[in-house]
């Protein structure tokens, strides 16, 4: 048996070059230091993306993207198809976890200043992928075509309308018309299962290539401490890979637990219950909130007055959207902004943003 | 000379007053003359005996023109002569005086009431658009012309005894009525009225009874569809109550009791009715089809329903209970005992929402109308009550289980459907009480070979809910299994890492 | 390297556990996926819409014209003009299930003899205070020319 396996491996090696891949893995070194834990979050994000791809593909087998059938088909999946509830619950929970893990990954890179030369490209692609995750979340949320998602999308797609001059056009392009209708559903479906995955795959390829190319970044503090001496490392294969696997298994177990115990979400931050089908002419349900990862922005916009300082041309919503855009741009261009000794500033600003995100997400959920 | 003296005396006695009045009223002087054609003479004859002549009014006060012997002078349009007063002009002409309190002061017992013309103008009669070839109703349609008399005067067409015929002149004339309203207009009100207690008593000379105007108002007559109308469903009870809630008015009237004795007519019907479920349905739920007085007693043919006709009256709306009750044994017993069918248990006028308590009452041997049910009925009632309450309790319990399963995110659509069916049978069981037949009640609760009953459906829902709980347990078991594998793997992997790295740390 | 036989056997045991674990995990993941891939035999009822074959007695009761619409009953009749009409079969009086009555060509509630015409309008003088809730009916034809009806709760685009 073992003999035969060895034969198979050899056969493959001769044709594919397994040895090269293996050599690549064993030569790749992962530094060991007190910040090593943060290295795992990238891999976990990747693992969760794999879960999303598989469960997502499975869901397309039964899902039907039309206003007449979308809700019914999701109900069919959870109610009639065996283990359909499990697939949908895992997809729903992972969608939320992946954004959380990706954000942790982003802030760890930010605070460890891992984006500095020569890893600017890794940062750019990574940040863009986080934005794509938000896009995945936003587009996927509408697909069940239930009451909550319908109205959340109606509110959500209205926000770009605050952009001067082209706002209305953006809203129309997003909705595929004046209103959120079946046309919007078609659009969001296409976005969710084709456009975003294609873009994501491309970015992911570049991201992984760059990570491979530059190796793991060692934090400056660790570099300084080791003072030129060769840092302690472990080979990616098998040591780091096995550790990664332990983490993934933990995440998988977490997902299994969440899906089995709370298939409809925790009911507080994560809401996966289907509820009633969207009624286009129904009243907007009370206490409408977006998904938790949009809560901070949602609540900030809500707090802004209609006109800031009562000035006519300072429309609250416009200013808010402008601020988010600026902060987002600043994040994206961080490696270009942070040159030389500006790291303290970046750390303070990053901390402020992180605190804002946490506090406003909680406030957005708790406040009426 | 003697002859001339006699002639003079006669002249002085009989003709002089006429000549004198003719001098002060040129119109009558000519119009009263025998040579006048009837058309012109009769108005003058009637007028001189009417209330208006007594009040000192003359022809010109209504007809215009000059009080002159000279024809051209008297009938000159230049002098405002208008000849016959058109219907459309009557309210204004009559209203000139009758809407003016200062002019009406001093007439009648107190000052004469005013505003009739104004009220008429706002009434259904006052707002009819003219139709070619038909006279629209106006003041004279009811009050007559020229020889006006007070309504208390028997010669008046609006004297209570004559009101029904006066109204019927138009309202029983289908050709006339169709000219102004729809082809479906009713013209049988008078015939119905004559059969009513009101009509019968009126025929016997009782002028206290209700006539058309008692309910429909006199001048401000509005259609029943108008919410301001005295006969609008929401106002009917009040309108009937104006007489029927007045002990003074009802004094002397009697109604016969089941035992054949006579009782004084009660006056609490209106107050009791306003506490009823019917009144609430109308006023609180806005259901104008809910019954008020006339829906059970009839409107024009208002008569109290006979004891044996109660179920028929109630069946107008409550057809299902009546359908079950009519062929039942219990109905025969009630009829024999002289108890008013439905009203025996549900009461009358103050009919409150039925409930299981009514059934409990029968089981105890108590009914609203004082009927004492036989022990067999009491035992049946207790059985029905236990069965209904049992089914209700079962449904509530299953409902709770289903809701609990739903809370775990299970889809219990099918269980809900079964519960709906169970609840159907609960409602039907409650109606089934009216048949007072244990076998039929059993069919609703337990079911028959052909159709399951409420308890069976509740059981099916319960089974589905239990299946869901089973499914939940299965899910948790599956999760536990997966978690166990994952945990083992994690431990094994960690051990392997430890082993591998400790080995590497060793030299060699 | 490992000259110590106990260490070696312990190592191979560990490897075996890991191998078994991954096999088990693969089974635990693949089993639900495989079951998921098998399509359910019966298409389930929707709560907002349902596809009906009006001639199938399993879907629409031939006598009462009742069909299942989510957790509640619906009723499918041919309207006065011959077009299909569907309503919620929940009586507006006390929520009993109404049914078609062939003799009177009306919709009838057995609880209190409520009547509705074939447009779902409550007939005055019977207990129901309001018309039945109407559903939208769209006729559809599949490739084989078989006609089915898509019955949906109104007002969804």
XYZ file of N, CA, C and O in Angstrom, chain A residues 75 79-80 83 85 234-235 238-239 242-243 245-246 249-250 252-253 256-257 260-261 263-264, chain B residues 406 408-409 411 413-414 471 474-476 479 482-483 486 489-490 493-494 496-497 500-501 504:
184
model
N -36.032 29.052 0.336
C -36.847 28.305 1.289
C -36.808 26.811 0.965
O -36.813 25.967 1.849
N -35.580 24.139 3.469
C -36.664 23.316 3.978
C -36.734 21.928 3.363
O -37.171 20.988 4.013
N -36.358 21.801 2.109
C -36.611 20.546 1.407
C -35.330 19.773 1.072
O -35.294 18.564 1.216
N -29.687 18.683 3.993
C -28.499 19.444 4.395
C -28.422 20.804 3.716
O -27.406 21.475 3.783
N -30.028 23.376 4.651
C -29.909 24.330 5.757
C -28.453 24.498 6.163
O -28.012 25.595 6.486
N 11.006 29.047 10.795
C 10.647 27.642 10.609
C 10.261 27.477 9.152
O 9.807 28.437 8.511
N 10.464 26.294 8.616
C 10.086 26.103 7.215
C 8.572 26.137 7.064
O 7.841 25.715 7.948
N 7.063 21.468 6.589
C 5.677 21.225 6.999
C 5.260 22.047 8.214
O 4.071 22.113 8.502
N 6.224 22.662 8.919
C 5.898 23.219 10.240
C 4.766 24.236 10.230
O 3.776 24.094 10.929
N 1.374 22.838 8.941
C 0.635 22.035 9.921
C -0.057 22.925 10.938
O -1.199 22.685 11.313
N 0.657 23.967 11.353
C 0.055 24.901 12.309
C -1.172 25.569 11.683
O -2.222 25.717 12.307
N -2.986 24.380 9.463
C -4.055 23.392 9.377
C -4.810 23.285 10.690
O -6.033 23.179 10.703
N -4.087 23.361 11.795
C -4.747 23.316 13.103
C -5.724 24.470 13.208
O -6.880 24.319 13.621
N -8.742 23.880 10.979
C -9.646 22.892 11.573
C -10.490 23.542 12.673
O -11.682 23.294 12.791
N -9.805 24.396 13.453
C -10.536 25.106 14.507
C -11.652 25.942 13.908
O -12.796 25.926 14.374
N -13.096 25.512 11.046
C -14.108 24.610 10.480
C -15.032 24.100 11.578
O -16.264 24.067 11.416
N -14.438 23.741 12.707
C -15.246 23.301 13.843
C -16.171 24.400 14.317
O -17.355 24.170 14.588
N -19.016 24.635 11.928
C -19.962 23.529 12.095
C -20.848 23.785 13.301
O -22.072 23.613 13.248
N -20.234 24.253 14.387
C -21.001 24.544 15.602
C -22.002 25.642 15.383
O -23.182 25.515 15.703
N -24.878 24.538 13.073
C -25.815 23.575 13.648
C -26.615 24.188 14.783
O -27.803 23.915 14.929
N -25.975 25.027 15.583
C -26.675 25.581 16.743
C -27.447 26.835 16.397
O -28.472 27.128 16.982
N -28.490 28.144 12.946
C -28.576 28.227 11.486
C -29.189 29.542 11.011
O -29.050 29.901 9.852
N -29.861 30.243 11.898
C -30.471 31.507 11.491
C -29.682 32.697 12.008
O -30.204 33.812 12.076
N -39.939 26.153 15.807
C -39.625 27.219 14.846
C -38.510 28.117 15.374
O -37.703 28.636 14.610
N -36.011 27.255 16.850
C -34.718 26.652 16.557
C -34.396 26.709 15.082
O -33.483 26.041 14.615
N -35.199 27.455 14.323
C -34.886 27.615 12.906
C -35.397 26.480 12.060
O -34.948 26.305 10.936
N -38.250 24.560 9.837
C -39.355 24.972 8.988
C -40.568 24.107 9.305
O -40.574 22.914 9.035
N -43.796 24.729 8.269
C -44.909 25.139 7.425
C -46.029 24.103 7.432
O -47.197 24.446 7.555
N -45.654 22.852 7.321
C -46.681 21.803 7.215
C -47.420 21.625 8.529
O -48.633 21.422 8.534
N -35.090 16.153 14.281
C -34.153 16.659 13.289
C -33.090 17.539 13.954
O -31.912 17.477 13.629
N -30.717 15.403 15.600
C -29.866 14.769 14.592
C -28.765 15.727 14.142
O -27.589 15.357 14.028
N -29.165 16.980 13.929
C -28.181 17.989 13.539
C -27.095 18.132 14.609
O -25.921 18.227 14.320
N -27.542 18.145 15.845
C -26.562 18.345 16.923
C -25.638 17.140 17.050
O -24.457 17.282 17.319
N -23.180 17.436 14.328
C -22.187 18.444 14.648
C -21.199 17.905 15.678
O -19.981 18.089 15.550
N -18.727 15.665 13.958
C -17.743 16.427 13.184
C -16.746 17.102 14.114
O -15.537 17.093 13.876
N -17.278 17.678 15.205
C -16.388 18.372 16.135
C -15.408 17.405 16.783
O -14.239 17.741 16.995
N -12.694 16.702 14.340
C -11.832 17.878 14.196
C -10.924 18.022 15.417
O -9.716 18.276 15.288
N -8.171 15.470 15.334
C -7.183 15.839 14.332
C -6.288 16.960 14.823
O -5.073 16.948 14.653
N -6.920 17.960 15.463
C -6.139 19.096 15.936
C -5.106 18.635 16.965
O -3.938 19.024 16.897
N -2.380 16.697 15.262
C -1.487 17.579 14.496
C -0.553 18.346 15.422
O 0.643 18.483 15.162
N -1.101 18.833 16.529
C -0.263 19.577 17.472
C 0.834 18.665 18.020
O 2.010 19.052 18.108
N 2.058 16.127 16.532
C 3.016 15.853 15.466
C 4.004 17.017 15.340
O 5.210 16.816 15.200
N 3.448 18.253 15.425
C 4.328 19.427 15.322
C 5.354 19.403 16.465
O 6.554 19.563 16.264
N 7.914 16.719 15.889
C 8.805 17.057 14.788
C 9.821 18.091 15.240
O 11.007 17.961 14.974
N 9.351 19.116 15.963
C 10.252 20.209 16.300
C 11.187 19.849 17.432
O 12.324 20.304 17.468
N 13.927 18.005 15.811
C 14.850 18.857 15.072
C 15.802 19.567 16.034
O 16.958 19.800 15.731
